[in-house]
Amino acid sequence: MIVEINLNNNNLSISFNNEVKSLIKIQLTTIYSFIKNNELENVYEKRFSFNELLEIKDYLEKNKYEIIFSNNIEKSIIDYNEKKIKFDEKIASLKKINKKFNKEDVRNYIKSLPSLKRPLLDHQEKSSYHLYKAESAANFSVPGSGKTSVVLSYYKKLKNENKVDGIFVIGPKVCFESWNNEFKLTLGYDPNITKLSPPLTVKKRDKFYNSHLRSELVACHFMLVANDISKLINYFKSYRLLLVIDEAHNIKKISGTWATSILSLGKYSNYKVILTGTPMPNEFRDFFNYLDFLYGDNQILNAYDKAKIEVLIKNKKNDEAINLLESKINPFFIRVTKKDLKLTKPNFNKPIIIKMNPIEEKIYQAIVTKIKDFDDHNYNLNIELIHKLRRAKIIRLMQVCSYIKNLSDPLSNSDQARDFDFNDIDKSEKLIDDNLRSLIVGYDEIEKPAKIDQLLRMVNKLVLENKKTLIWSNHLKTIDMIKNNILREGYHVRVITGSTSDEERHEIANDFNDQDSLLNCIVANPKACSESISLHKACQNAIYYDQNFNTAEFLQSLDRIHRVGGSEAKSVYYDFLQYEDTVDQRIYKRVREKADQQMRVIESDNLIFSPDDDGDDWDELFNELSK
């Protein structure tokens, strides 16, 4: 039996000289997704995939078929084998580098770099060298280790060798100004940055895509990659760009719109970098996108490897899955830990326990009573609604522990509700009766939160010691209340929230990092200020006025004042304000436990771990409170 395999315009066709057996048909159409040609007998077609071609070849040969390849496929196989030999050599080289850096090799690489305005530190030199040898790689170093400077040194090397025309960074909007500033500090000149992010109009974006490259640095929001993917692909075809994904944990979701678009765009760049200080997966598959982005689909982890990992996880053989995944990914990433940076050990002060003032206590207990009296039997046909109602009550308790006036807004408008659709809950929520509602409306005229008095005492003490303070809160009304109270004390304070512009963030950070400036305090929202901003040059004290369940944001917020360039000699201190016998203490305990677990993994030699199914924080807390 003879089979002819042809390649034409990236379409693969298989022609059988005899009638095809049923089992072969099923394999081709079901497993390999071939489509029967309606016009030609015994001909099957699909889009070309080289890895699948080799699998199909092996499968047909095992079934006693003689295969005749077209000339272009024969050439493709030869090219593939040559590339595979080179790729295997690269893997061996990177494994050797990761095992032990050769000092002389690193030194010679640094000498070959164009002059940098700001020299690299020792750990940054090694990271830059690894990146250059890999050409495309990930940097999973902890926040504050200088990942941006590493990438910029690599970019300058490529630019000097005439391999790239510019650098294209995809990330959250908050990172744009940081890249622009670091470019100037590291390379010593203005890159004339172009920022592609909402609310930039389609007309203005099209003007950029259709014009000559005038910027060495282009920063693009994740969302616009998905919106403009076809235009961006054409743009990448016109220029040689180093493609960088910053805060890359945003693309871990396998089938996510952002991830799918970025994977498509990655095929049009020869040099790619992934950056994130929080790479740990929620599940093992989270690493698949990273690897496919760096070297193309199935290059590092082929389809068989991925399927094997899935089977191992399904069968609870997590250690075997870890070993397989780590053996594949290890050559292609570098990571600097906190201990490598030789920073001072952070000081987590014992939480300050505060007794609520009378009205706070009255409203808090009223909501707790509603939780204890909650009867979810009426909702037994709608599990989703039960979960929403439970979350709603917990969020209301969290709002009380922050500032009573937070209760005046519908849940759908609350800062804590961003992950949930509470529109249907707003209509039916009856946590607060009319008497308590009048207390909420007139709260500021009757009472001050007990927490604010404690906070002001702490701020006063720090100001007298000529120390600056970073204050964290998850609620916008609370942030305004804290700001107004600090202003009344006569101190200078600024606020960073989601509505703070990039220019204002940059201005506030520069002012705060100046030890001699008059700015005493920043009050910030972790969601808006836990990434891509450094506040450590003149501040070593952070106070958490309240917390939520987001462990990743918490870890990122800690690093705002614990970073390279200030924390090598100065100790940092974290304080936590908590109301006695409230959700404050329970949330803190849960977040600290998770944070400690993640930090142990981040600081260990093994980056990958088996996530524990620790249940739903909201439901578990609700069950505790309802007893």
XYZ file of C-alpha atoms in Angstrom:
627
model
C 0.000 0.000 0.000
C 1.330 3.401 -1.028
C 0.603 6.850 0.426
C 1.619 10.162 -1.125
C 2.018 13.084 1.265
C 2.129 16.555 -0.287
C 2.472 20.103 0.988
C 0.875 22.951 -0.951
C 0.286 26.505 0.394
C 0.686 25.242 3.960
C -1.983 22.565 3.396
C -1.018 18.954 4.015
C -2.702 16.309 1.876
C -2.525 12.509 2.139
C -3.466 10.463 -0.944
C -4.078 6.707 -0.640
C -3.751 4.488 -3.735
C -6.368 2.068 -2.351
C -9.548 2.336 -0.327
C -8.773 3.518 3.188
C -9.423 1.181 6.102
C -12.070 2.302 8.590
C -9.621 2.397 11.506
C -7.227 4.604 9.492
C -10.096 6.960 8.584
C -11.078 7.322 12.241
C -7.478 8.014 13.263
C -7.000 10.675 10.578
C -10.327 12.474 11.045
C -10.800 12.119 14.807
C -7.282 12.202 16.250
C -5.499 14.349 13.641
C -8.531 16.392 12.441
C -8.090 15.698 8.716
C -11.012 16.510 6.406
C -12.000 14.257 3.493
C -11.629 15.973 0.105
C -15.095 15.887 -1.476
C -13.786 16.030 -5.028
C -10.843 13.640 -4.850
C -11.169 9.993 -3.840
C -9.133 8.766 -0.837
C -7.553 12.187 -0.217
C -7.478 13.780 3.246
C -6.357 17.355 4.023
C -5.569 19.727 6.910
C -3.379 22.712 7.849
C 0.304 21.806 8.023
C 1.874 21.013 11.389
C 5.380 19.581 11.269
C 5.181 17.758 14.594
C 1.936 16.078 13.547
C 3.468 15.172 10.179
C 6.134 13.123 11.949
C 3.534 11.442 14.165
C 1.354 10.609 11.120
C 4.397 9.262 9.257
C 5.214 6.921 12.157
C 1.568 5.846 12.463
C 1.183 5.001 8.750
C 4.508 3.151 8.621
C 3.432 1.007 11.578
C 0.346 0.117 9.562
C 2.524 -1.120 6.668
C 2.113 1.873 4.342
C 4.939 2.937 2.021
C 5.228 6.719 2.121
C 6.197 8.964 -0.776
C 6.933 12.564 0.220
C 6.807 15.582 -2.084
C 10.133 17.385 -2.546
C 9.187 20.333 -0.320
C 8.320 17.979 2.543
C 11.630 16.144 2.144
C 13.383 19.518 2.446
C 11.251 20.394 5.488
C 12.290 17.187 7.217
C 15.970 17.891 6.544
C 15.580 21.470 7.835
C 13.682 20.225 10.870
C 16.364 17.728 11.797
C 19.063 20.408 11.471
C 17.048 22.796 13.664
C 16.412 20.052 16.208
C 20.144 19.347 16.504
C 20.810 23.070 17.097
C 17.934 23.316 19.577
C 19.194 20.300 21.517
C 22.640 21.923 21.626
C 21.067 25.126 22.974
C 19.219 23.182 25.686
C 22.454 21.463 26.742
C 24.263 24.817 26.836
C 21.522 26.513 28.894
C 21.387 23.609 31.345
C 25.128 23.986 31.842
C 24.777 27.744 32.377
C 21.954 27.334 34.889
C 23.894 24.709 36.804
C 26.920 26.961 37.225
C 27.740 30.307 35.640
C 31.229 30.551 34.176
C 32.604 33.815 35.596
C 34.895 34.467 32.657
C 32.087 33.934 30.125
C 29.829 36.365 32.021
C 32.684 38.882 32.321
C 33.402 38.732 28.576
C 29.696 39.159 27.808
C 29.458 42.246 30.016
C 32.542 43.712 28.308
C 30.820 43.221 24.948
C 27.749 45.188 26.048
C 27.425 48.759 24.814
C 28.078 51.252 27.604
C 25.228 51.416 30.105
C 24.510 54.581 32.067
C 23.639 52.453 35.097
C 25.870 49.357 35.442
C 24.234 46.002 36.157
C 24.549 44.335 39.537
C 26.120 40.874 39.786
C 22.837 38.924 39.672
C 21.611 41.129 36.810
C 24.749 40.424 34.770
C 24.107 36.680 35.023
C 20.456 37.128 34.078
C 21.360 39.239 31.039
C 23.963 36.676 29.934
C 21.461 33.804 30.270
C 18.908 35.757 28.237
C 21.419 36.468 25.477
C 22.425 32.820 25.217
C 18.793 31.662 25.229
C 17.575 34.402 22.837
C 14.067 33.840 24.215
C 13.586 33.100 27.915
C 11.659 33.849 31.096
C 12.836 35.795 34.130
C 10.928 34.798 37.264
C 13.022 36.860 39.684
C 11.306 38.410 42.691
C 9.866 41.939 42.403
C 12.489 44.596 42.972
C 15.397 42.575 41.568
C 15.797 44.730 38.457
C 14.256 42.544 35.723
C 13.614 45.612 33.551
C 17.287 46.633 33.604
C 18.262 43.089 32.592
C 15.949 43.149 29.562
C 17.111 46.621 28.532
C 20.774 45.541 28.615
C 19.856 42.534 26.432
C 17.925 44.814 24.079
C 20.911 47.141 23.736
C 23.133 44.170 22.889
C 20.711 43.029 20.166
C 20.371 46.593 18.888
C 24.134 46.959 18.722
C 24.335 43.719 16.703
C 21.638 45.043 14.328
C 19.233 42.220 15.203
C 16.294 44.369 16.377
C 14.779 47.769 15.558
C 13.009 48.356 18.874
C 11.465 46.843 21.977
C 7.725 46.102 22.253
C 6.402 45.625 25.804
C 2.967 44.130 26.519
C 1.708 44.605 30.060
C -0.658 46.472 32.395
C -0.912 50.209 31.890
C 0.762 50.891 35.233
C 4.067 49.469 33.969
C 4.433 51.870 31.017
C 5.981 54.804 32.838
C 8.279 52.486 34.746
C 9.670 51.107 31.469
C 10.125 54.613 30.095
C 11.929 55.763 33.238
C 14.117 52.640 33.474
C 15.066 52.984 29.807
C 16.421 56.480 30.479
C 18.202 55.447 33.681
C 19.747 52.269 32.224
C 20.544 53.286 28.650
C 20.945 57.026 29.138
C 18.603 58.438 26.504
C 14.908 59.019 25.784
C 13.275 56.175 23.799
C 10.413 58.427 22.635
C 7.932 55.922 24.061
C 4.648 55.160 22.301
C 1.819 54.048 24.604
C -0.954 51.899 23.160
C -3.730 51.613 25.731
C -7.320 52.661 26.342
C -8.655 55.292 25.746
C -6.419 55.711 22.651
C -8.819 55.737 19.685
C -8.797 53.260 16.807
C -7.921 56.125 14.447
C -4.816 57.077 16.448
C -3.753 53.436 16.793
C -4.143 52.905 13.052
C -1.996 55.977 12.411
C 0.758 54.382 14.517
C 0.489 50.977 12.827
C 0.699 52.572 9.378
C 3.581 54.946 10.121
C 7.343 54.419 10.263
C 8.822 53.240 13.567
C 9.767 56.392 15.470
C 9.941 54.908 18.965
C 12.535 52.525 20.334
C 10.059 51.607 23.063
C 6.412 50.720 22.442
C 4.221 49.816 25.437
C 0.905 48.080 24.747
C -1.915 47.015 27.079
C -2.962 43.336 27.061
C -6.470 44.291 25.942
C -5.325 46.072 22.798
C -3.310 43.056 21.647
C -6.577 41.115 21.513
C -8.443 43.995 19.844
C -5.754 44.798 17.248
C -4.129 41.408 16.695
C -4.283 41.402 12.861
C -2.881 44.952 12.681
C -0.142 44.107 15.163
C 0.867 41.003 13.212
C 1.288 43.147 10.090
C 3.293 45.652 12.145
C 5.592 42.919 13.448
C 6.113 41.698 9.895
C 7.497 45.158 9.038
C 9.935 45.518 11.967
C 12.303 43.373 14.022
C 11.104 43.765 17.591
C 12.183 42.330 20.932
C 8.828 41.244 22.368
C 8.459 41.434 26.164
C 5.477 40.295 28.255
C 5.574 42.105 31.595
C 3.519 40.843 34.558
C 3.103 37.701 32.445
C 0.927 35.928 35.034
C -1.924 37.698 33.179
C -1.548 35.232 30.258
C -1.419 31.960 32.206
C -5.035 31.079 31.421
C -4.779 28.524 28.599
C -7.769 29.596 26.501
C -7.924 33.238 27.578
C -8.421 35.914 24.905
C -5.281 37.815 25.933
C -3.167 34.652 25.988
C -4.418 33.409 22.609
C -3.663 36.746 20.931
C -0.193 37.047 22.471
C 0.695 33.489 21.443
C -0.280 34.391 17.868
C 1.813 37.570 17.937
C 4.797 35.730 19.409
C 5.273 33.810 16.154
C 6.452 37.029 14.490
C 9.364 37.819 16.799
C 12.703 36.001 17.015
C 13.514 37.409 20.456
C 11.018 37.138 23.312
C 11.047 37.613 27.078
C 8.561 36.719 29.805
C 8.712 38.660 33.069
C 6.844 37.969 36.276
C 7.752 37.864 39.930
C 4.744 35.614 40.689
C 5.088 32.706 38.231
C 3.716 29.946 40.442
C 0.818 28.114 38.851
C -2.684 27.638 40.133
C -2.370 24.432 38.150
C 0.454 22.804 36.202
C -0.997 23.731 32.827
C -0.414 27.422 33.615
C 3.171 27.030 32.393
C 2.145 25.746 28.952
C 1.490 29.256 27.577
C 4.857 30.509 28.798
C 6.728 27.764 26.947
C 4.634 27.938 23.769
C 5.087 31.717 23.636
C 8.869 31.510 23.925
C 9.566 28.829 21.324
C 6.333 28.059 19.487
C 3.671 25.419 19.949
C 4.986 22.073 21.181
C 8.674 22.990 20.806
C 9.661 22.642 24.472
C 6.642 20.680 25.662
C 5.257 18.632 22.782
C 1.667 17.422 22.612
C 2.648 14.067 24.104
C 4.377 15.743 27.083
C 1.343 17.930 27.757
C -1.027 14.985 27.556
C 1.224 12.969 29.881
C 1.255 15.802 32.445
C -2.545 15.968 32.276
C -2.814 12.208 32.885
C -0.341 12.313 35.778
C -2.290 15.128 37.449
C -5.585 13.317 36.924
C -4.093 10.230 38.584
C -2.729 12.327 41.500
C 0.903 11.628 40.496
C 1.900 15.235 41.080
C 5.569 14.532 41.845
C 6.028 12.864 38.462
C 4.252 15.767 36.754
C 6.534 18.240 38.564
C 9.676 16.359 37.529
C 8.621 16.196 33.876
C 7.585 19.859 33.697
C 10.651 21.109 35.542
C 13.030 19.114 33.326
C 11.513 20.822 30.285
C 11.252 24.389 31.569
C 14.460 24.578 33.622
C 16.868 25.681 30.841
C 14.590 28.483 29.704
C 14.139 30.565 32.831
C 16.271 32.265 35.425
C 15.200 33.340 38.876
C 16.709 35.550 41.545
C 15.271 35.065 45.049
C 15.162 37.450 47.997
C 18.071 35.659 49.647
C 20.135 36.134 46.455
C 19.552 39.887 46.696
C 20.925 39.978 50.245
C 18.182 42.316 51.417
C 17.438 42.843 55.091
C 14.890 40.494 56.596
C 11.430 42.146 56.660
C 9.859 42.711 60.086
C 6.217 41.680 60.459
C 5.065 43.285 63.678
C 2.437 41.556 65.752
C -1.021 42.779 64.617
C -2.428 45.666 66.632
C -5.767 44.520 68.043
C -8.309 47.326 68.489
C -11.723 47.323 70.150
C -14.490 48.700 67.947
C -16.286 51.889 68.894
C -19.968 51.439 69.911
C -21.695 52.136 66.577
C -19.165 50.083 64.629
C -19.762 47.204 67.052
C -23.570 47.551 66.835
C -23.651 47.438 63.029
C -21.069 44.651 62.822
C -23.017 42.435 65.245
C -26.268 43.126 63.377
C -24.718 41.682 60.201
C -23.260 38.714 62.111
C -26.763 37.985 63.422
C -28.075 38.023 59.843
C -25.374 35.500 58.932
C -26.316 33.196 61.815
C -29.992 33.446 60.885
C -29.327 32.900 57.172
C -31.485 30.094 55.783
C -30.204 28.915 52.423
C -32.882 26.220 51.972
C -34.977 28.639 49.930
C -32.149 28.801 47.421
C -31.430 25.095 47.098
C -32.078 25.206 43.367
C -29.548 28.004 42.821
C -26.138 27.217 44.289
C -24.564 30.223 42.583
C -26.994 32.554 44.331
C -26.158 30.995 47.720
C -22.451 31.648 47.150
C -23.189 35.237 46.134
C -25.314 35.891 49.205
C -22.613 34.477 51.469
C -19.923 36.585 49.817
C -22.150 39.649 50.065
C -22.463 39.290 53.822
C -18.709 38.744 54.292
C -17.935 41.798 52.147
C -20.302 43.910 54.255
C -18.451 42.785 57.387
C -15.129 43.687 55.748
C -16.546 47.124 54.889
C -17.620 47.693 58.491
C -14.114 46.789 59.689
C -12.710 49.397 57.356
C -15.179 52.302 57.523
C -18.934 52.301 58.186
C -19.675 54.651 55.268
C -18.640 51.899 52.836
C -22.039 50.341 53.552
C -23.832 53.281 51.896
C -23.004 52.032 48.398
C -24.708 49.115 46.612
C -22.585 45.973 46.607
C -22.237 46.121 42.814
C -20.370 49.437 43.227
C -18.099 48.243 46.019
C -14.358 47.828 45.543
C -14.487 44.252 46.878
C -17.150 43.159 44.388
C -15.052 43.446 41.244
C -14.833 39.651 40.866
C -18.552 39.060 41.359
C -21.755 40.198 39.664
C -23.830 41.533 42.536
C -26.523 43.365 40.532
C -29.156 40.774 41.413
C -28.086 40.807 45.081
C -28.515 44.588 45.415
C -32.264 44.273 44.885
C -32.764 41.638 47.560
C -30.096 42.495 50.156
C -31.658 43.208 53.559
C -28.719 43.211 55.914
C -29.404 46.617 57.411
C -32.721 47.727 58.899
C -33.903 51.348 58.745
C -32.624 52.281 62.224
C -29.109 51.084 61.420
C -29.262 52.729 57.992
C -29.790 56.125 59.624
C -26.672 55.490 61.738
C -24.699 54.770 58.571
C -25.871 57.928 56.822
C -24.976 60.162 59.774
C -21.988 58.160 61.004
C -19.337 60.874 60.632
C -21.295 63.252 62.855
C -21.597 60.672 65.652
C -18.361 58.695 65.775
C -14.891 58.113 64.317
C -13.576 54.617 63.567
C -11.390 53.318 66.379
C -8.808 52.300 63.784
C -8.256 55.832 62.540
C -7.275 57.023 66.004
C -4.660 54.252 66.226
C -3.417 54.987 62.706
C -2.990 58.713 63.434
C -0.991 57.939 66.573
C 1.345 55.763 64.510
C 1.690 58.344 61.715
C 2.419 61.081 64.284
C 5.194 58.979 65.822
C 6.766 58.184 62.443
C 6.646 61.814 61.278
C 8.375 62.941 64.476
C 11.097 60.371 63.691
C 11.372 61.824 60.143
C 9.976 58.602 58.630
C 7.521 58.238 55.764
C 4.498 55.921 55.852
C 2.785 53.809 53.181
C -0.823 53.007 54.167
C -2.849 50.285 52.421
C -6.646 50.012 52.162
C -8.942 48.130 49.774
C -11.851 50.597 50.009
C -12.039 53.949 48.211
C -14.217 55.652 50.841
C -11.764 54.501 53.503
C -8.841 55.897 51.523
C -10.542 59.295 51.309
C -11.369 59.205 55.012
C -7.745 58.378 55.943
C -6.414 61.113 53.661
C -8.726 63.744 55.164
C -7.816 62.794 58.734
C -4.080 62.943 57.999
C -4.517 66.331 56.332
C -6.280 67.590 59.469
C -3.179 66.563 61.421
C -1.221 68.989 59.242
C 0.756 66.387 57.285
C 1.255 66.059 53.531
C -0.473 63.007 52.045
C -1.196 61.738 48.518
C -3.474 58.973 47.253
C -2.916 56.286 44.599
C -6.006 54.436 43.313
C -7.196 53.079 39.990
C -8.232 56.570 38.890
C -4.749 58.035 39.463
C -3.170 58.867 36.093
C 0.195 57.423 35.060
C 1.780 60.873 35.167
C 0.448 61.533 38.673
C 1.604 58.108 39.924
C 5.083 58.857 38.625
C 5.078 62.296 40.237
C 3.861 60.925 43.599
C 6.441 58.109 43.588
C 9.317 60.489 42.813
C 8.215 62.870 45.556
C 7.779 60.056 48.087
C 11.180 58.545 47.258
C 12.868 61.861 48.035
C 13.854 61.751 51.711
C 13.873 65.563 51.874
C 10.437 66.094 50.303
C 7.466 67.241 52.360
C 5.339 64.230 51.384
C 4.856 62.251 54.612
C 2.318 59.581 53.596
C 0.813 57.728 50.686
C -2.559 56.006 51.034
C -2.926 53.363 48.322
C -5.202 50.666 47.004
C -3.309 47.336 46.541
C -5.041 46.552 43.243
C -3.866 49.850 41.754
C -0.468 50.084 43.413
C 0.873 46.580 44.060
C 2.694 46.272 40.715
C 5.245 48.289 38.721
C 5.951 51.027 41.247
C 8.874 51.449 43.667
C 8.361 53.323 46.934
C 11.384 52.076 48.894
C 13.998 54.815 48.543
C 12.847 56.774 51.610
C 10.122 54.605 53.178
C 10.555 51.563 55.409
C 7.151 51.501 57.126
C 3.874 50.133 55.753
C 0.583 49.947 57.627
C -2.278 47.704 56.479
C -5.500 49.403 57.529
C -7.508 46.485 56.121
C -6.958 43.401 53.940
C -8.750 41.149 51.463
C -8.208 37.525 50.401
C -5.926 38.316 47.444
C -2.590 36.780 48.435
C -0.833 37.712 45.172
C -1.687 41.400 45.666
C -0.545 41.189 49.272
C 2.851 39.762 48.311
C 3.261 42.386 45.593
C 2.350 45.168 48.023
C 5.027 44.020 50.475
C 7.660 44.480 47.781
C 6.844 48.147 47.168
C 9.167 49.069 50.065
C 11.448 46.006 50.125
C 13.618 46.171 47.004
C 17.091 46.470 45.541
C 18.454 49.988 45.857
C 17.480 50.747 49.437
C 16.636 47.585 51.357
C 20.144 46.097 51.434
C 20.943 47.991 54.644
C 17.647 49.436 55.892
C 15.095 47.243 57.633
C 11.428 47.424 56.666
C 8.460 47.133 59.039
C 4.882 46.025 58.377
C 2.004 46.753 60.754
C -1.564 45.450 60.638
C -4.597 47.106 62.238
C -7.319 44.640 63.236
C -10.571 44.894 65.080
C -10.931 42.440 67.956
C -12.953 39.248 67.267
C -13.801 40.203 63.682
C -13.154 39.055 60.116
C -9.990 41.202 60.202
C -8.182 38.568 62.237
C -9.504 35.619 60.250
C -8.605 37.148 56.864
C -5.120 38.070 58.092
C -4.524 34.495 59.302
C -5.600 32.965 55.979
C -3.612 35.388 53.828
C -0.458 35.049 55.935
C -0.620 31.249 55.770
C -0.943 31.315 51.984
C 1.706 34.021 51.634
C 4.149 32.060 53.800
C 3.551 28.935 51.713
C 4.132 30.816 48.466
C 7.249 32.537 49.796
C 8.740 29.191 50.819
C 8.278 28.013 47.244
C 9.599 31.257 45.742
C 12.725 31.077 47.904
C 13.300 27.362 47.292
C 15.195 25.730 44.442
C 12.003 24.204 43.073
C 9.787 26.771 41.375
C 6.886 24.425 40.696
C 4.612 23.038 43.358
C 1.427 21.067 43.663
C -1.328 23.490 44.637
C -3.480 22.325 47.494
C -7.214 22.516 47.101
C -7.841 24.624 50.170
C -11.485 25.277 49.453
C -13.339 28.539 49.107
C -12.192 31.205 51.569
C -15.544 32.968 51.437
C -17.672 29.892 52.191
C -15.312 28.649 54.898
C -15.353 32.025 56.631
C -19.138 32.204 56.331
C -19.467 28.776 57.944
C -17.195 29.854 60.815
C -19.248 32.985 61.453
C -22.591 31.198 61.241
C -21.799 28.871 64.152
